[in-house]
Amino acid sequence: MRTNQPQTIYLSEYKVPAYLVDTVDLRFELFEEGARVHSTLAVRRNPESTEGAASLRLDGDSLKLERVALNGEELVEGDDFEEIGGQLVITNVPAQFTLTVVTWIEPQNNTRLEGLYKSSGMFCTQCEAEGFRCITYFPDRPDVMARYRTRIEADKLSCPVLLSNGNDVERGDLENGRHFVTWEDPFPKPSYLFALVAGDLVEKQDTFKTCSGRDIDLRIYVEPRNAAKCEHAMDSLKRSMRWDEETYGREYDLDIFMIVAVDDFNMGAMENKGLNIFNSSCVLASQETATDLAFQRIEAIVAHEYFHNWSGNRVTCRDWFQLSLKEGFTVFRDSTFSADMGSPTVKRIEDVTLLRTAQFAEDAGPMAHPVRPASYMEITNFYTLTIYEKGAEVVRMIHTLLGPDMFRKGSNLYFERHDGQAVTTDDFVKAMEDASGRDLTQFRLWYDQAGTPVLAVSDDYDAERGIYSLRIQQSVPDTPGQTGKKPQHIPFALGLLGAAGEALPLLLESGDKAAGAPTERVLELTDASHTFEFHGLAQRPVPSLLRHFSAPVRVIYPWSREQLVFLMSHDLDGFNRWDAGQRLAVDVIQSLVGFSDDAGVEPRLVQAYRALLGDLALDQALVDKMLQLPSEAYLIELAASPDVAAIHRAREQVFHHLATSLREELIACYHRNSEAGTYEVTPESIARRSLRNTALAWLLMISDDTGRDLALQQLRDADNMTDRMGALRALVNSDYAAERSKALEDFYERFQDDPQVVEQWFAVQSSSDRAGQLPQIHALLTHPAFDWKNPNKIRSVVGVFAGQNLAAFHNPDGSGYAFLADQVCRLDDSNPQIAARLVSPLTRWKKFAPAYSSLMRSALERVRDKSGLSADLYEVVHKSLGG
Ligand code: B3K
Ligand code: ZN
């Protein structure tokens, strides 16, 4: 616990490590009451370091030091070494030596879930970013790469399975019912990729033949009760391995690849070399217990972690400012993979929805930071949507600017040039430049400038000359610590549509031939203002701007509702069809904020939705996406000084009006998509289930008895979790109070022994403005299935309430804010990383209408004044109150 201000770390102060470590020899003695860690390091002075340091500094956190020896000689505290500010400083070391350090740690008492800890009786680790220092003293920074050999000793009965990185090279029995296994990882790696697992696990085994004909042993380790839930993750893994060979030419390198599922985990999963550790909710799935969304999420996360083997592990980050080097690139890779496995348009819609709703909000808030930050206090606070999602968009723009072939040449060069190295985002861009011959100097600003660029677009049509001109003005808003920004290099994809919806040829010069001319172009914006002229146009076209969302920017253009309705049904870019629908719905909802009269709901919106419900020619997954109204969170993000209650009411009003007007079509849609068939997880069946459940949700929203009966029947008959959860959610969000309670009770009764399902059961209530008011949320926190030590449970109640149940969280009496502040303070003592994440909704206080913002601020101040505030929470709270 600290009370002092944590230190700020600056990128500009980066220095190469003074000492390097070539090999790490570890021996873990695991016991119920703690663990002893013996570490022997082969250390040598770094020839590239200019520091004349004769002292070796090792990082440590919460360690009990038992012994230090140098070249076999015992060292004496005070004479030879000191423990200063968490570091172990060994004085007068030679240029090359062997250092032995023995530490004692208590995994069973580790509630932070960093370093070595216990989850459901199993030992496991999480070392990224700085967890290795909670295991032993070490230069815990990613540019120190070493080869690891790890011997694990434990009780044979409680820990029959002992795992670490690499290949198992030796195993045997010890006295007192104990045994050991030794693992050797031939690839040098940073300490954050170290992993250890010891417990009573079952193994699901499979194999994969690589492109060069090597057989890889694939294993997923789970608790025995979960043995039947690994198939989907295993299939996803094999698909990822094949895809990475085909798309990036990346073959797996070790002979064995392991995944372990653990229940208590701070995030989704971790890419430790050869031994990925997953949050159970991101790996376990079965038809009965996992929704389609969970199936898709598991596939994406398995792929993401697997792809890290090259983008992250073989080529790693020099320092944590470069985090997006591996995260942005790997998110881009997993997103392309998911697009290839399903519908690219739908995947793009999902990614952009997250980006525009949450990343844009981050980029406009007090924690805004560049994709490559210049400073941080606590690195765990920087695993953000900006690093991950905006970082992925930046790589995606490079892909767009270079084209697929040059991009592949660039990625090949990057992997070859930097294999086994710890590098920077600049090295990545340089490889892309060198392979393609393109100059990305200005493009690099995407890594340095925070804030979402704004493009103000205006147009003009000269009927006489047949010229349509488009003026695009770029500005990048100020963010904390950054003002007066330069224009960025932005790929702007567009098309023009004729009156019948036809794609018009884009002729940039007056003499250009229409035949064979492209109907879509990527314009490159580099200046604050550009004007483009399109020739040979007999009529004023309708512009389709920023197709595929070709850059993470806000586009401002005075669309008429007529244009939006037209684009919704005619744009050739599926993404922009969806986007036009969203813009229309946003416009309609916004115009109703503050008014309570239904009569104002735009009839063209109803017509457009009616057309969608009847459009069987269009990809049904896209139809389903287009039917979703913009979320409250997105509407709030778009508003200048949002009044949450008014936005909530306006959205509900539009919802009701649409559902009432389209009742017949919704019932037909429900039945059309309910045709019996065997359960499959294919894009088509997923779309069918989703549409059916969308129709159900809408019908229950207007308290339609037919809808209620369909929901109850679906709940009785469902053979899969998507349908069961769809029906439950519709009932929970309805006014049928008796049915809702009964459905919730029955559901819990049935699934109470399955933690992943119970998490969904918590979330469906916490997210509901009907079932998730504060008294009910309090009741969930005292429910027997709730567990303050389990991040998933905390997220599914507290996180979901504050992040998704916005009307209740923003209750004008401030009770939602006070509640969150209480929970954050409580959690800070046990798990500061989770506390700092959960507080995030309060940090946006400045954005809201005054009545809300002052209450949010007081709640935040109360967190600030908590005694013994962690560094994690300190940084977030002070930055959001301070500026
Ligand atoms: N690299 C990990 C995230 C680690 C977070 C540490 N606080 C998972 C991932 O992005 O793949
Ligand atoms: Zn990652």
PDB file of C-alpha atoms and ligand atoms in Angstrom, residues 128 269 271 304-305 308 311 326-328 330-331 334 388, ligand 2:
ATOM      1  CA  GLU A 128       2.666  -9.266 -17.761  1.00  0.00           C
ATOM      2  CA  ALA A 269      -5.999 -14.466 -21.444  1.00  0.00           C
ATOM      3  CA  GLU A 271       0.179 -15.375 -24.339  1.00  0.00           C
ATOM      4  CA  HIS A 304      -5.204 -13.473 -30.510  1.00  0.00           C
ATOM      5  CA  GLU A 305      -3.059 -15.263 -27.938  1.00  0.00           C
ATOM      6  CA  HIS A 308       1.183 -13.322 -30.181  1.00  0.00           C
ATOM      7  CA  SER A 311       3.724 -10.677 -32.848  1.00  0.00           C
ATOM      8  CA  LYS A 326       2.350  -6.241 -30.066  1.00  0.00           C
ATOM      9  CA  GLU A 327      -1.229  -5.465 -29.029  1.00  0.00           C
ATOM     10  CA  GLY A 328      -2.341  -3.237 -31.886  1.00  0.00           C
ATOM     11  CA  THR A 330      -2.174  -8.662 -32.829  1.00  0.00           C
ATOM     12  CA  VAL A 331      -5.686  -7.211 -32.556  1.00  0.00           C
ATOM     13  CA  ASP A 334      -7.176 -11.509 -34.869  1.00  0.00           C
ATOM     14  CA  TYR A 388      -5.430  -2.217 -28.457  1.00  0.00           C
TER      15      TYR A 388
HETATM   16 ZN    ZN B   2      -2.709  -9.230 -26.733  1.00  0.00          ZN
END
